[in-house]
């Protein structure tokens, strides 16, 4: 229904969270917007006007139109100025795109600007990522090498993109929907519409799929893949 509840600092403290160290990146598909919050602030809209569309590249993010965004993550490139060297990536699912938010110095103040990183007619991604074809991308995650993982829902796979070099590889899925058994290599494992990604302890990537695919058993310790139809929501620690 478009409503969202954001805890106060007291709420975070009650469950052992540091209000200053936790941020929540929020996507509202039905409102065609993405937002930021932490335990000490209200929701701040980062991008989207509330109307569906695919306009606004090169301009202010809050004046751009998105179409059913489903996820947003932050990639910290470890530069000298966090405001400039951090990027937000949005799964703009209805537009089959990955949109990027970046802070631009407009003469003493920073303005959040949006572009299309992957997909569309003029993507800004370097290398092979500029030619990556996505269909209803839904889930996003960032690994410990600051690479972007994308649940390419309509293509039944999870792809990994180095946002600095544009290198692309498929990490899970064959591209064919279905379930073809357990204990297979991730790139030999069929998925049915992956919709969300969460990194778990021991280096496991949880791939949340749409109903229709029986979840296989977890792989051995140290493996990559755990497929489940049970969604998970985790707070994102800045710089983590």
mmCIF file of C-alpha atoms in Angstrom:
data_model
loop_
_atom_site.group_PDB
_atom_site.id
_atom_site.type_symbol
_atom_site.label_atom_id
_atom_site.label_comp_id
_atom_site.label_asym_id
_atom_site.label_seq_id
_atom_site.Cartn_x
_atom_site.Cartn_y
_atom_site.Cartn_z
ATOM 1 C CA UNK A 1 0.000 0.000 0.000
ATOM 2 C CA UNK A 2 3.023 2.274 -0.226
ATOM 3 C CA UNK A 3 3.456 2.758 3.502
ATOM 4 C CA UNK A 4 6.781 2.227 5.240
ATOM 5 C CA UNK A 5 7.722 2.121 8.886
ATOM 6 C CA UNK A 6 11.116 3.401 10.043
ATOM 7 C CA UNK A 7 12.348 2.791 13.562
ATOM 8 C CA UNK A 8 13.635 5.475 15.878
ATOM 9 C CA UNK A 9 17.078 5.347 17.475
ATOM 10 C CA UNK A 10 15.414 3.851 20.535
ATOM 11 C CA UNK A 11 13.975 1.050 18.405
ATOM 12 C CA UNK A 12 17.420 0.271 16.975
ATOM 13 C CA UNK A 13 18.985 0.290 20.413
ATOM 14 C CA UNK A 14 16.385 -2.134 21.659
ATOM 15 C CA UNK A 15 17.609 -4.760 19.191
ATOM 16 C CA UNK A 16 21.291 -3.935 19.605
ATOM 17 C CA UNK A 17 21.797 -1.841 16.451
ATOM 18 C CA UNK A 18 24.010 1.250 16.306
ATOM 19 C CA UNK A 19 21.757 3.997 14.949
ATOM 20 C CA UNK A 20 24.694 5.795 13.321
ATOM 21 C CA UNK A 21 26.151 2.699 11.683
ATOM 22 C CA UNK A 22 23.064 1.244 10.030
ATOM 23 C CA UNK A 23 21.504 2.448 6.820
ATOM 24 C CA UNK A 24 18.441 1.187 5.028
ATOM 25 C CA UNK A 25 18.179 1.406 1.259
ATOM 26 C CA UNK A 26 14.531 1.150 0.302
ATOM 27 C CA UNK A 27 12.837 0.409 -3.018
ATOM 28 C CA UNK A 28 9.120 0.990 -3.516
ATOM 29 C CA UNK A 29 8.017 -0.755 -6.748
ATOM 30 C CA UNK A 30 4.428 0.474 -6.631
ATOM 31 C CA UNK A 31 5.543 4.045 -5.910
ATOM 32 C CA UNK A 32 8.327 3.986 -8.545
ATOM 33 C CA UNK A 33 10.804 5.468 -6.076
ATOM 34 C CA UNK A 34 13.877 4.569 -4.037
ATOM 35 C CA UNK A 35 14.801 6.057 -0.682
ATOM 36 C CA UNK A 36 17.322 6.118 2.146
ATOM 37 C CA UNK A 37 16.819 5.974 5.886
ATOM 38 C CA UNK A 38 18.616 5.176 9.107
ATOM 39 C CA UNK A 39 17.472 4.888 12.683
ATOM 40 C CA UNK A 40 17.842 8.620 13.284
ATOM 41 C CA UNK A 41 16.076 9.996 10.234
ATOM 42 C CA UNK A 42 12.893 9.921 8.278
ATOM 43 C CA UNK A 43 12.705 8.429 4.809
ATOM 44 C CA UNK A 44 14.526 10.570 2.208
ATOM 45 C CA UNK A 45 13.573 10.016 -1.432
ATOM 46 C CA UNK A 46 16.706 9.572 -3.561
ATOM 47 C CA UNK A 47 15.218 8.965 -7.003
ATOM 48 C CA UNK A 48 11.853 8.808 -8.717
ATOM 49 C CA UNK A 49 8.937 11.186 -9.095
ATOM 50 C CA UNK A 50 6.267 8.664 -8.209
ATOM 51 C CA UNK A 51 5.207 8.302 -11.849
ATOM 52 C CA UNK A 52 6.403 5.319 -13.921
ATOM 53 C CA UNK A 53 8.756 5.989 -16.828
ATOM 54 C CA UNK A 54 12.359 5.897 -18.011
ATOM 55 C CA UNK A 55 13.328 9.562 -18.213
ATOM 56 C CA UNK A 56 15.856 11.759 -16.441
ATOM 57 C CA UNK A 57 19.303 10.379 -17.298
ATOM 58 C CA UNK A 58 21.963 13.025 -16.756
ATOM 59 C CA UNK A 59 19.774 15.090 -14.429
ATOM 60 C CA UNK A 60 18.682 15.245 -10.827
ATOM 61 C CA UNK A 61 17.767 11.825 -9.495
ATOM 62 C CA UNK A 62 14.638 13.032 -7.734
ATOM 63 C CA UNK A 63 13.291 14.364 -11.065
ATOM 64 C CA UNK A 64 13.872 11.092 -12.922
ATOM 65 C CA UNK A 65 11.243 8.468 -13.614
ATOM 66 C CA UNK A 66 11.690 4.818 -12.660
ATOM 67 C CA UNK A 67 9.462 1.838 -13.425
ATOM 68 C CA UNK A 68 8.936 -0.575 -10.535
ATOM 69 C CA UNK A 69 12.386 -0.415 -8.891
ATOM 70 C CA UNK A 70 12.870 -3.505 -6.758
ATOM 71 C CA UNK A 71 16.276 -3.140 -5.086
ATOM 72 C CA UNK A 72 19.080 -0.672 -4.384
ATOM 73 C CA UNK A 73 22.636 -1.188 -3.116
ATOM 74 C CA UNK A 74 25.618 1.026 -2.410
ATOM 75 C CA UNK A 75 29.094 0.299 -3.782
ATOM 76 C CA UNK A 76 31.956 1.939 -1.888
ATOM 77 C CA UNK A 77 34.960 2.256 -4.207
ATOM 78 C CA UNK A 78 37.239 3.312 -1.328
ATOM 79 C CA UNK A 79 38.123 6.666 -2.799
ATOM 80 C CA UNK A 80 39.382 9.656 -0.812
ATOM 81 C CA UNK A 81 35.960 11.357 -0.740
ATOM 82 C CA UNK A 82 33.070 9.088 0.140
ATOM 83 C CA UNK A 83 30.445 11.468 -1.231
ATOM 84 C CA UNK A 84 32.017 11.258 -4.683
ATOM 85 C CA UNK A 85 33.355 7.713 -4.774
ATOM 86 C CA UNK A 86 30.257 5.886 -3.579
ATOM 87 C CA UNK A 87 27.601 4.851 -6.067
ATOM 88 C CA UNK A 88 24.052 3.648 -5.591
ATOM 89 C CA UNK A 89 22.759 1.089 -8.094
ATOM 90 C CA UNK A 90 19.042 0.522 -8.656
ATOM 91 C CA UNK A 91 17.313 -2.482 -10.197
ATOM 92 C CA UNK A 92 14.909 -0.541 -12.449
ATOM 93 C CA UNK A 93 12.986 -3.709 -13.180
ATOM 94 C CA UNK A 94 10.200 -2.386 -15.382
ATOM 95 C CA UNK A 95 12.747 -0.716 -17.663
ATOM 96 C CA UNK A 96 15.106 -3.745 -17.810
ATOM 97 C CA UNK A 97 17.913 -1.497 -16.596
ATOM 98 C CA UNK A 98 20.366 -0.895 -13.813
ATOM 99 C CA UNK A 99 20.347 2.810 -12.963
ATOM 100 C CA UNK A 100 23.216 4.515 -11.132
ATOM 101 C CA UNK A 101 23.163 7.401 -8.668
ATOM 102 C CA UNK A 102 26.277 9.472 -8.060
ATOM 103 C CA UNK A 103 27.058 12.715 -6.270
ATOM 104 C CA UNK A 104 28.222 15.559 -8.518
ATOM 105 C CA UNK A 105 29.859 18.754 -7.234
ATOM 106 C CA UNK A 106 27.782 21.670 -8.535
ATOM 107 C CA UNK A 107 30.008 24.387 -7.086
ATOM 108 C CA UNK A 108 30.254 23.808 -3.379
ATOM 109 C CA UNK A 109 27.209 21.576 -3.025
ATOM 110 C CA UNK A 110 26.613 18.005 -4.105
ATOM 111 C CA UNK A 111 23.695 16.991 -6.284
ATOM 112 C CA UNK A 112 22.559 13.411 -6.779
ATOM 113 C CA UNK A 113 22.548 12.640 -10.506
ATOM 114 C CA UNK A 114 21.132 9.561 -12.228
ATOM 115 C CA UNK A 115 22.164 7.676 -15.352
ATOM 116 C CA UNK A 116 21.551 4.270 -16.931
ATOM 117 C CA UNK A 117 24.495 2.041 -16.100
ATOM 118 C CA UNK A 118 23.291 -1.146 -17.833
ATOM 119 C CA UNK A 119 20.542 -1.408 -20.452
ATOM 120 C CA UNK A 120 18.795 1.150 -22.593
ATOM 121 C CA UNK A 121 20.196 2.936 -25.637
ATOM 122 C CA UNK A 122 23.199 4.645 -24.028
ATOM 123 C CA UNK A 123 24.498 2.758 -20.978
ATOM 124 C CA UNK A 124 27.437 4.266 -19.112
ATOM 125 C CA UNK A 125 28.977 0.989 -17.912
ATOM 126 C CA UNK A 126 32.498 0.236 -19.169
ATOM 127 C CA UNK A 127 33.540 -2.842 -21.144
ATOM 128 C CA UNK A 128 31.286 -5.815 -21.665
ATOM 129 C CA UNK A 129 28.775 -4.559 -19.088
ATOM 130 C CA UNK A 130 27.571 -1.964 -21.608
ATOM 131 C CA UNK A 131 26.264 -4.789 -23.809
ATOM 132 C CA UNK A 132 24.692 -6.841 -21.008
ATOM 133 C CA UNK A 133 21.079 -7.734 -21.756
ATOM 134 C CA UNK A 134 18.823 -7.903 -18.691
ATOM 135 C CA UNK A 135 15.173 -8.903 -18.388
ATOM 136 C CA UNK A 136 13.281 -7.675 -15.314
ATOM 137 C CA UNK A 137 16.360 -7.437 -13.031
ATOM 138 C CA UNK A 138 15.135 -7.647 -9.448
ATOM 139 C CA UNK A 139 17.674 -8.399 -6.725
ATOM 140 C CA UNK A 140 21.067 -6.786 -6.143
ATOM 141 C CA UNK A 141 23.999 -7.571 -3.863
ATOM 142 C CA UNK A 142 27.641 -6.493 -3.498
ATOM 143 C CA UNK A 143 30.458 -8.972 -2.829
ATOM 144 C CA UNK A 144 33.628 -8.419 -0.794
ATOM 145 C CA UNK A 145 35.468 -7.225 -3.916
ATOM 146 C CA UNK A 146 32.823 -4.546 -4.516
ATOM 147 C CA UNK A 147 31.396 -6.275 -7.560
ATOM 148 C CA UNK A 148 27.708 -5.939 -8.320
ATOM 149 C CA UNK A 149 25.583 -9.104 -8.433
ATOM 150 C CA UNK A 150 22.298 -8.902 -10.320
ATOM 151 C CA UNK A 151 19.344 -11.287 -10.207
ATOM 152 C CA UNK A 152 18.497 -11.325 -13.920
ATOM 153 C CA UNK A 153 14.995 -12.571 -13.244
ATOM 154 C CA UNK A 154 13.683 -13.037 -16.763
ATOM 155 C CA UNK A 155 16.851 -14.809 -17.871
ATOM 156 C CA UNK A 156 16.871 -17.171 -14.856
ATOM 157 C CA UNK A 157 20.438 -16.399 -13.823
ATOM 158 C CA UNK A 158 22.620 -14.321 -11.505
ATOM 159 C CA UNK A 159 25.326 -12.232 -13.160
ATOM 160 C CA UNK A 160 28.304 -10.450 -11.610
ATOM 161 C CA UNK A 161 29.633 -7.116 -12.867
ATOM 162 C CA UNK A 162 32.866 -5.355 -11.966
ATOM 163 C CA UNK A 163 31.590 -1.782 -11.981
ATOM 164 C CA UNK A 164 35.084 -0.345 -12.616
ATOM 165 C CA UNK A 165 36.243 -2.596 -15.471
ATOM 166 C CA UNK A 166 32.921 -3.781 -16.891
ATOM 167 C CA UNK A 167 33.883 -7.454 -16.647
ATOM 168 C CA UNK A 168 30.761 -9.663 -16.639
ATOM 169 C CA UNK A 169 30.309 -13.310 -15.699
ATOM 170 C CA UNK A 170 27.408 -15.569 -14.796
ATOM 171 C CA UNK A 171 27.783 -16.982 -11.282
ATOM 172 C CA UNK A 172 24.537 -18.950 -10.914
ATOM 173 C CA UNK A 173 22.084 -20.354 -13.438
ATOM 174 C CA UNK A 174 22.073 -21.828 -16.922
ATOM 175 C CA UNK A 175 19.628 -19.370 -18.463
ATOM 176 C CA UNK A 176 16.952 -22.068 -18.617
ATOM 177 C CA UNK A 177 14.156 -22.073 -16.013
ATOM 178 C CA UNK A 178 13.613 -25.100 -13.833
ATOM 179 C CA UNK A 179 15.144 -27.345 -11.208
ATOM 180 C CA UNK A 180 17.718 -29.923 -12.328
ATOM 181 C CA UNK A 181 18.890 -31.359 -9.024
ATOM 182 C CA UNK A 182 21.212 -30.707 -6.102
ATOM 183 C CA UNK A 183 24.997 -30.665 -5.639
ATOM 184 C CA UNK A 184 25.696 -29.170 -9.063
ATOM 185 C CA UNK A 185 28.145 -26.387 -9.852
ATOM 186 C CA UNK A 186 26.391 -23.002 -9.562
ATOM 187 C CA UNK A 187 26.623 -22.277 -13.306
ATOM 188 C CA UNK A 188 25.097 -25.703 -14.033
ATOM 189 C CA UNK A 189 22.178 -25.161 -11.648
ATOM 190 C CA UNK A 190 18.855 -24.150 -13.138
ATOM 191 C CA UNK A 191 16.898 -21.369 -11.440
ATOM 192 C CA UNK A 192 13.306 -20.239 -11.793
ATOM 193 C CA UNK A 193 13.098 -16.448 -11.813
ATOM 194 C CA UNK A 194 15.607 -15.359 -9.144
ATOM 195 C CA UNK A 195 14.225 -12.245 -7.485
ATOM 196 C CA UNK A 196 16.502 -11.396 -4.536
ATOM 197 C CA UNK A 197 20.082 -11.926 -3.376
ATOM 198 C CA UNK A 198 21.538 -11.974 0.133
ATOM 199 C CA UNK A 199 25.075 -12.846 1.228
ATOM 200 C CA UNK A 200 25.160 -15.159 4.239
ATOM 201 C CA UNK A 201 28.043 -16.238 6.502
ATOM 202 C CA UNK A 202 30.701 -18.617 5.142
ATOM 203 C CA UNK A 203 30.563 -16.950 1.749
ATOM 204 C CA UNK A 204 27.158 -18.357 0.787
ATOM 205 C CA UNK A 205 24.951 -16.432 -1.602
ATOM 206 C CA UNK A 206 21.248 -16.904 -0.913
ATOM 207 C CA UNK A 207 19.261 -16.731 -4.151
ATOM 208 C CA UNK A 208 15.564 -16.145 -3.538
ATOM 209 C CA UNK A 209 13.435 -17.550 -6.355
ATOM 210 C CA UNK A 210 9.811 -17.259 -7.356
ATOM 211 C CA UNK A 211 7.528 -20.174 -6.433
ATOM 212 C CA UNK A 212 7.710 -23.012 -8.910
ATOM 213 C CA UNK A 213 11.219 -24.258 -8.168
ATOM 214 C CA UNK A 214 11.800 -26.695 -5.278
ATOM 215 C CA UNK A 215 14.700 -25.408 -3.143
ATOM 216 C CA UNK A 216 17.748 -27.700 -3.216
ATOM 217 C CA UNK A 217 19.632 -28.628 -0.055
ATOM 218 C CA UNK A 218 22.402 -26.229 1.057
ATOM 219 C CA UNK A 219 25.796 -26.912 -0.528
ATOM 220 C CA UNK A 220 28.819 -28.017 1.517
ATOM 221 C CA UNK A 221 30.461 -25.470 3.799
ATOM 222 C CA UNK A 222 32.470 -22.985 1.742
ATOM 223 C CA UNK A 223 30.278 -23.409 -1.339
ATOM 224 C CA UNK A 224 28.617 -20.566 -3.194
ATOM 225 C CA UNK A 225 24.982 -21.429 -3.646
ATOM 226 C CA UNK A 226 21.979 -21.725 -1.395
ATOM 227 C CA UNK A 227 18.645 -21.438 -3.179
ATOM 228 C CA UNK A 228 15.540 -20.705 -1.164
ATOM 229 C CA UNK A 229 12.039 -19.408 -1.705
ATOM 230 C CA UNK A 230 12.092 -17.770 1.710
ATOM 231 C CA UNK A 231 13.040 -14.083 1.441
ATOM 232 C CA UNK A 232 15.466 -12.385 3.807
ATOM 233 C CA UNK A 233 15.882 -8.682 4.671
ATOM 234 C CA UNK A 234 19.211 -7.496 6.089
ATOM 235 C CA UNK A 235 20.402 -3.988 7.082
ATOM 236 C CA UNK A 236 23.428 -2.722 5.176
ATOM 237 C CA UNK A 237 26.389 -1.445 7.223
ATOM 238 C CA UNK A 238 28.149 1.508 5.517
ATOM 239 C CA UNK A 239 31.497 0.482 4.100
ATOM 240 C CA UNK A 240 30.745 -3.193 4.729
#
